[in-house]
Coordinates of N, CA and C in Angstrom, one line a residue:
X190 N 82.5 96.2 71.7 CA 83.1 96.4 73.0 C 84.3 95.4 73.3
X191 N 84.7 94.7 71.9 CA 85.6 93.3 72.3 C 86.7 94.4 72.3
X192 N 87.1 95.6 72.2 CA 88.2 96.1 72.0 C 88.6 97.1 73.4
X193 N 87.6 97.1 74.3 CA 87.8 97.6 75.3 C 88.4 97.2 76.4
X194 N 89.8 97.8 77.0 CA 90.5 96.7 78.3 C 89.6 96.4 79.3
X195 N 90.1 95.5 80.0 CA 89.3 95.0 81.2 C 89.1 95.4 82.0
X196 N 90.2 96.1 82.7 CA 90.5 97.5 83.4 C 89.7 98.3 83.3
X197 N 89.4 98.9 81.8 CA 88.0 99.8 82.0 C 87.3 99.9 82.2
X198 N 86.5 98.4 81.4 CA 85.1 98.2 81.4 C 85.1 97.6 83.6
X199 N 86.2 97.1 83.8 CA 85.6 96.9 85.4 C 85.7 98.7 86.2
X200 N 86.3 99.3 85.6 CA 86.4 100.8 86.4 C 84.5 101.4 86.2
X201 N 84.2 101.1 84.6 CA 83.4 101.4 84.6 C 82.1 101.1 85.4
X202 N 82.2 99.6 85.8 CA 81.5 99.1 86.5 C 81.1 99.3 88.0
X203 N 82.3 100.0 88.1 CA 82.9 100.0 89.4 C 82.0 101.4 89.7
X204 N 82.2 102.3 89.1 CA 81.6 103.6 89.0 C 80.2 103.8 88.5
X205 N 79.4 103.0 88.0 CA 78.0 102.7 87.5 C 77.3 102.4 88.6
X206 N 76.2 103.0 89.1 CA 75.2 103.0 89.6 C 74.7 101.5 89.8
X207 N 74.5 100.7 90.8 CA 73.9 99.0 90.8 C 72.6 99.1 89.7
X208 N 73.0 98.5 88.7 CA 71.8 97.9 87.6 C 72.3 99.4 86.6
X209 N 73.2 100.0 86.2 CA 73.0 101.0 85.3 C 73.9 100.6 84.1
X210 N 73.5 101.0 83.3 CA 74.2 100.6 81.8 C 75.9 101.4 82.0
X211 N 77.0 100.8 82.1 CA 78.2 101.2 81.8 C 78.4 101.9 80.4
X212 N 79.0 103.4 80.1 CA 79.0 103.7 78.8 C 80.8 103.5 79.3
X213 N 81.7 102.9 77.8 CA 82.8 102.3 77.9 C 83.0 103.0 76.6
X214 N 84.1 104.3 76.3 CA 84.9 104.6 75.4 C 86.1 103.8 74.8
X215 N 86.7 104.2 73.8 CA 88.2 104.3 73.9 C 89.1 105.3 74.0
X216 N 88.6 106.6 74.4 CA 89.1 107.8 74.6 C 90.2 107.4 75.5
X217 N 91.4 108.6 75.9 CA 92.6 108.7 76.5 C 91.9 108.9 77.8
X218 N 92.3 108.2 79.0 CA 91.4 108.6 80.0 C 91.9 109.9 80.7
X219 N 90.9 110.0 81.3 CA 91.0 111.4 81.9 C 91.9 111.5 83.3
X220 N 92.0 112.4 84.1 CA 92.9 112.7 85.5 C 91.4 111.9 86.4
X221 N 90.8 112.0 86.5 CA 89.3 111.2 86.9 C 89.4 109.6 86.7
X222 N 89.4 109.5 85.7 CA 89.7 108.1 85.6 C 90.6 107.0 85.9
X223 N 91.7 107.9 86.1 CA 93.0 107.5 86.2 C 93.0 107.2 87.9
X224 N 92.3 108.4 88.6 CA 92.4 107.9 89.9 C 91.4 107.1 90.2
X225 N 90.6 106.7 89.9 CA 89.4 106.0 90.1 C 90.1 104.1 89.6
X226 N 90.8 104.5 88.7 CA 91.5 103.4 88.5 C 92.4 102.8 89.4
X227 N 92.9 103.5 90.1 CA 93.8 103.6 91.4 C 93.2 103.0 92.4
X228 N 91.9 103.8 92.8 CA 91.4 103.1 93.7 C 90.6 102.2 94.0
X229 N 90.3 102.1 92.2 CA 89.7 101.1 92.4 C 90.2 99.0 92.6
X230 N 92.0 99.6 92.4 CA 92.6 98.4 92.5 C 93.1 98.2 94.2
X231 N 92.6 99.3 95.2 CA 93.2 99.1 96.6 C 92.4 97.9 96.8
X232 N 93.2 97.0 97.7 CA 92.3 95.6 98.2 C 91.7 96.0 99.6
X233 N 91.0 95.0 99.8 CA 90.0 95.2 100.8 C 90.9 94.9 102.1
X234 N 91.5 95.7 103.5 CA 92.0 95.5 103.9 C 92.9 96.3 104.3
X235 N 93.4 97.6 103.1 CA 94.6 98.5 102.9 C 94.4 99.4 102.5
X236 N 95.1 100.4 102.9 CA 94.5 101.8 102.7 C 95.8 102.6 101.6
X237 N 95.4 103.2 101.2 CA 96.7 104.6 100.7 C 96.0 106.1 101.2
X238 N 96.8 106.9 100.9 CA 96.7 107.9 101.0 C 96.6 108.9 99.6
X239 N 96.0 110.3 99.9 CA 95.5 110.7 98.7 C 96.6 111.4 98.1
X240 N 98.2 111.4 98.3 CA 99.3 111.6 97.8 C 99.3 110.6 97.1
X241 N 99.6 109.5 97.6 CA 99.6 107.8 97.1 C 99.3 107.6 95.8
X242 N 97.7 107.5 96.2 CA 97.1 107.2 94.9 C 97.5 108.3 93.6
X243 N 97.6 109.6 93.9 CA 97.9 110.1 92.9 C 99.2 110.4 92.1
X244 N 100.4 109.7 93.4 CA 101.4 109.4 92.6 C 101.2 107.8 91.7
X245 N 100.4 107.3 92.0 CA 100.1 105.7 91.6 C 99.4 105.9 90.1
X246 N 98.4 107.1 89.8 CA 98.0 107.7 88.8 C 98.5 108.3 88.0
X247 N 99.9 108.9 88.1 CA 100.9 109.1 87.1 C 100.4 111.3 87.5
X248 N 100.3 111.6 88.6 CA 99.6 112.7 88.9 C 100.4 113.5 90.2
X249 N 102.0 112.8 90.3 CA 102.4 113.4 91.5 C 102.3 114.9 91.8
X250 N 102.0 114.9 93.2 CA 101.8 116.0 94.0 C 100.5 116.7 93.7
X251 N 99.5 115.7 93.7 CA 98.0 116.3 93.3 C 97.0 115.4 93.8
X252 N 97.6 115.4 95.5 CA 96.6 115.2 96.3 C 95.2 115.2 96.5
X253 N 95.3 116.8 96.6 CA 94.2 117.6 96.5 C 93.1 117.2 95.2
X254 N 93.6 117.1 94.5 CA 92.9 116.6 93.1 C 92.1 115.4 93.5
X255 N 92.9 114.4 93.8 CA 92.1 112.8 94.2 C 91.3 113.4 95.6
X256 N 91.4 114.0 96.4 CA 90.2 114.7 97.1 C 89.0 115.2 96.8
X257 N 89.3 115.7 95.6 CA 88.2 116.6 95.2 C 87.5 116.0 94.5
X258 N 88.3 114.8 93.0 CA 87.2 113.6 92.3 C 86.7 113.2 93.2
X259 N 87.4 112.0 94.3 CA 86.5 111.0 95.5 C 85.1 112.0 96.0
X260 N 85.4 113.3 96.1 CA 83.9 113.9 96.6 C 82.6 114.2 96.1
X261 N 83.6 114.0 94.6 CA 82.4 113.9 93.6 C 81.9 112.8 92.8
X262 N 82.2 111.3 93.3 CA 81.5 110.7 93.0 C 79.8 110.5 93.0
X263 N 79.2 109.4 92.8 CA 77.9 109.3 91.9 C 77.9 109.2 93.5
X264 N 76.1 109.0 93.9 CA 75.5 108.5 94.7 C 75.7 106.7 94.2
X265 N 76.2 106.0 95.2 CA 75.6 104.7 94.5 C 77.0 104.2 94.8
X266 N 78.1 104.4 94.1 CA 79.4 104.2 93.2 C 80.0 102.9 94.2
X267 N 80.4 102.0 93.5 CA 80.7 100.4 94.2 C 82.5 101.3 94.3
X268 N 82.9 102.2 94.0 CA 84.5 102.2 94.0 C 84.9 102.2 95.2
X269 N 85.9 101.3 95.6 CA 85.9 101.8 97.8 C 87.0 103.1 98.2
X270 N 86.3 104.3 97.8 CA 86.8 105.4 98.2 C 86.9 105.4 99.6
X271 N 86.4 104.9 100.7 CA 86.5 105.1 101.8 C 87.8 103.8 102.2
X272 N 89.0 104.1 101.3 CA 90.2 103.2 101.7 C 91.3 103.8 101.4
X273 N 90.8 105.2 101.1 CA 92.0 106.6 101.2 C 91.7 107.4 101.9
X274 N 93.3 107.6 102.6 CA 92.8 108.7 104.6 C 93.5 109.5 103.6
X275 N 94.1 110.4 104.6 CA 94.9 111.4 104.5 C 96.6 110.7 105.2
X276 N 97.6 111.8 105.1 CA 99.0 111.0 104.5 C 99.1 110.9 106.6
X277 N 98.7 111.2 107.2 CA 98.8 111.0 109.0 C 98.1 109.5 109.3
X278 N 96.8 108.9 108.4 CA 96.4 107.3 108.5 C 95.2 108.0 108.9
X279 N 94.7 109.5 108.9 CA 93.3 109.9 109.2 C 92.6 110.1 108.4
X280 N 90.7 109.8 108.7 CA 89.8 110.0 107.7 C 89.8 111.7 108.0
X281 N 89.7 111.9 106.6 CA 89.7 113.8 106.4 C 88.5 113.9 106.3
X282 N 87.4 113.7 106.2 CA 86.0 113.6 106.8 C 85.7 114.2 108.1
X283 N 85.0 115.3 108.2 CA 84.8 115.9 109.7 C 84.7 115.0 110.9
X284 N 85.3 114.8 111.5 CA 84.9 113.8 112.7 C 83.6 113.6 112.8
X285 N 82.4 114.2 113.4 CA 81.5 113.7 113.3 C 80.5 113.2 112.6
X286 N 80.6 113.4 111.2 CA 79.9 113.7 110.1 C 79.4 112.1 109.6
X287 N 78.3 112.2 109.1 CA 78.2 110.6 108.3 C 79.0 110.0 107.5
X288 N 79.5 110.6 106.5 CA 80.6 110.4 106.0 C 81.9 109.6 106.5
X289 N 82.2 110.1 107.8 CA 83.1 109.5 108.5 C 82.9 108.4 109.1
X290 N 82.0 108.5 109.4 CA 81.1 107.2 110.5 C 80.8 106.4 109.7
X291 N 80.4 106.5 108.2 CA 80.6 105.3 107.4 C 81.9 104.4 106.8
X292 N 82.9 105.5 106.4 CA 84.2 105.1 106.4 C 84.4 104.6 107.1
X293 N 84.8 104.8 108.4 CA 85.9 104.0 109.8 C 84.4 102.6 110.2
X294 N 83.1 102.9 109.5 CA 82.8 101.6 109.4 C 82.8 100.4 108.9
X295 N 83.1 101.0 107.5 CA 83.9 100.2 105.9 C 85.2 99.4 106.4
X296 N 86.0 100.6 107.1 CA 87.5 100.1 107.2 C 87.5 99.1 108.2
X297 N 86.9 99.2 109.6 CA 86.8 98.4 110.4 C 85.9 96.9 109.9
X298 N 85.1 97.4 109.3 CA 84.2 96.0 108.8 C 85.7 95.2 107.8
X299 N 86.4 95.8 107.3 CA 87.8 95.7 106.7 C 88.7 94.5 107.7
X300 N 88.5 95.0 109.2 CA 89.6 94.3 109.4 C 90.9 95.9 110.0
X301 N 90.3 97.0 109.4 CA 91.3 97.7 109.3 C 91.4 98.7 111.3
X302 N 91.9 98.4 112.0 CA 92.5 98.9 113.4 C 92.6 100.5 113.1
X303 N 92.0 101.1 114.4 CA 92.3 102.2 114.5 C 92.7 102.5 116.4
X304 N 93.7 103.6 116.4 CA 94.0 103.7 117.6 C 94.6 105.3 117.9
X305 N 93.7 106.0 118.9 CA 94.0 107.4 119.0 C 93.5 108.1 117.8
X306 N 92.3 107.2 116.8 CA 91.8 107.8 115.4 C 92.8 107.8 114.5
X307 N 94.0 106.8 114.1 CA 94.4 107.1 113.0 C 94.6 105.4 113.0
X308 N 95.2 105.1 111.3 CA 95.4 104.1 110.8 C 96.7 103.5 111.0
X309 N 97.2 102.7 111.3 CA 99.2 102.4 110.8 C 99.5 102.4 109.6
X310 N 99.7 103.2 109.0 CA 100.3 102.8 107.8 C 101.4 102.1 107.5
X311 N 102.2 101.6 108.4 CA 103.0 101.3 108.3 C 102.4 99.6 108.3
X312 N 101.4 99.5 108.5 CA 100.6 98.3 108.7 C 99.7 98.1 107.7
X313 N 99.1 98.7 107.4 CA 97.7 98.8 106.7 C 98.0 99.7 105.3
X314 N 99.1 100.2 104.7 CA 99.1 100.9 103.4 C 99.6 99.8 102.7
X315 N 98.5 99.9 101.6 CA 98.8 99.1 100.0 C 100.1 99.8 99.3
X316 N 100.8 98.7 98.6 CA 102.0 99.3 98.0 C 101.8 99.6 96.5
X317 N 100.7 99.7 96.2 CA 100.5 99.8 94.8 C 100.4 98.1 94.2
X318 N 101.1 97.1 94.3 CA 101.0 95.8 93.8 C 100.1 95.0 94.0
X319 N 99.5 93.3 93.1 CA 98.8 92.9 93.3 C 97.2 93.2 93.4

């Protein structure tokens, strides 16, 4: 495993169930992994959007795509998916839904302001760095 980046083995981590054995390839990573790697480097604090990350993944104009992985994550998954809105600073989560109510609880436990239901991004978006 000494030959594995760090990067992965923490993506892996990141995506592993609390107490589950990480399996860590060296395969080419997949369009899945790639955004998971994305989001998994947003800090605690800052949000992107699901354009964002997947131009940040080398996946421009495949929004929709990092929508569709984030929904199919594991039950469990430590990755903080709930720090990508949609490109307006809103959670795309039904308004009422649990889902959503856990998000804007994540984000707010974050630090992260909401007003009229949406985010500043002009405030609160990660730029990809650090």
């Amino acid at each position: 495993m000494a030959d594995v980046p760090v990067a992965v083995m923490s993506l892996e981590t990141a995506l592993a169930r609390d107490g589950a054995e990480a399996d860590v390839s060296a395969e080419p990573l997949t369009d899945a992994e790639r955004i998971w790697q994305v989001v998994a480097r947003i800090p605690s604090g800052r949000v992107c959007s699901y354009g964002q990350v997947a131009e940040l993944a080398g996946l421009v104009r495949r929004a929709r795509l990092v929508g569709r992985i984030l929904s199919r994550l594991p039950e469990g998954s430590r990755l903080p998916w709930h720090r990508v809105v949609n490109a307006r600073g809103e959670l795309s989560l039904p308004a009422q839904s649990e889902g959503a109510r856990l998000q804007r609880s994540r984000l707010e436990s974050e630090g992260i302001c909401f007003l009229r239901g949406r985010i500043s991004l002009a405030h609160y978006r990660w730029d990809g760095e650090g």
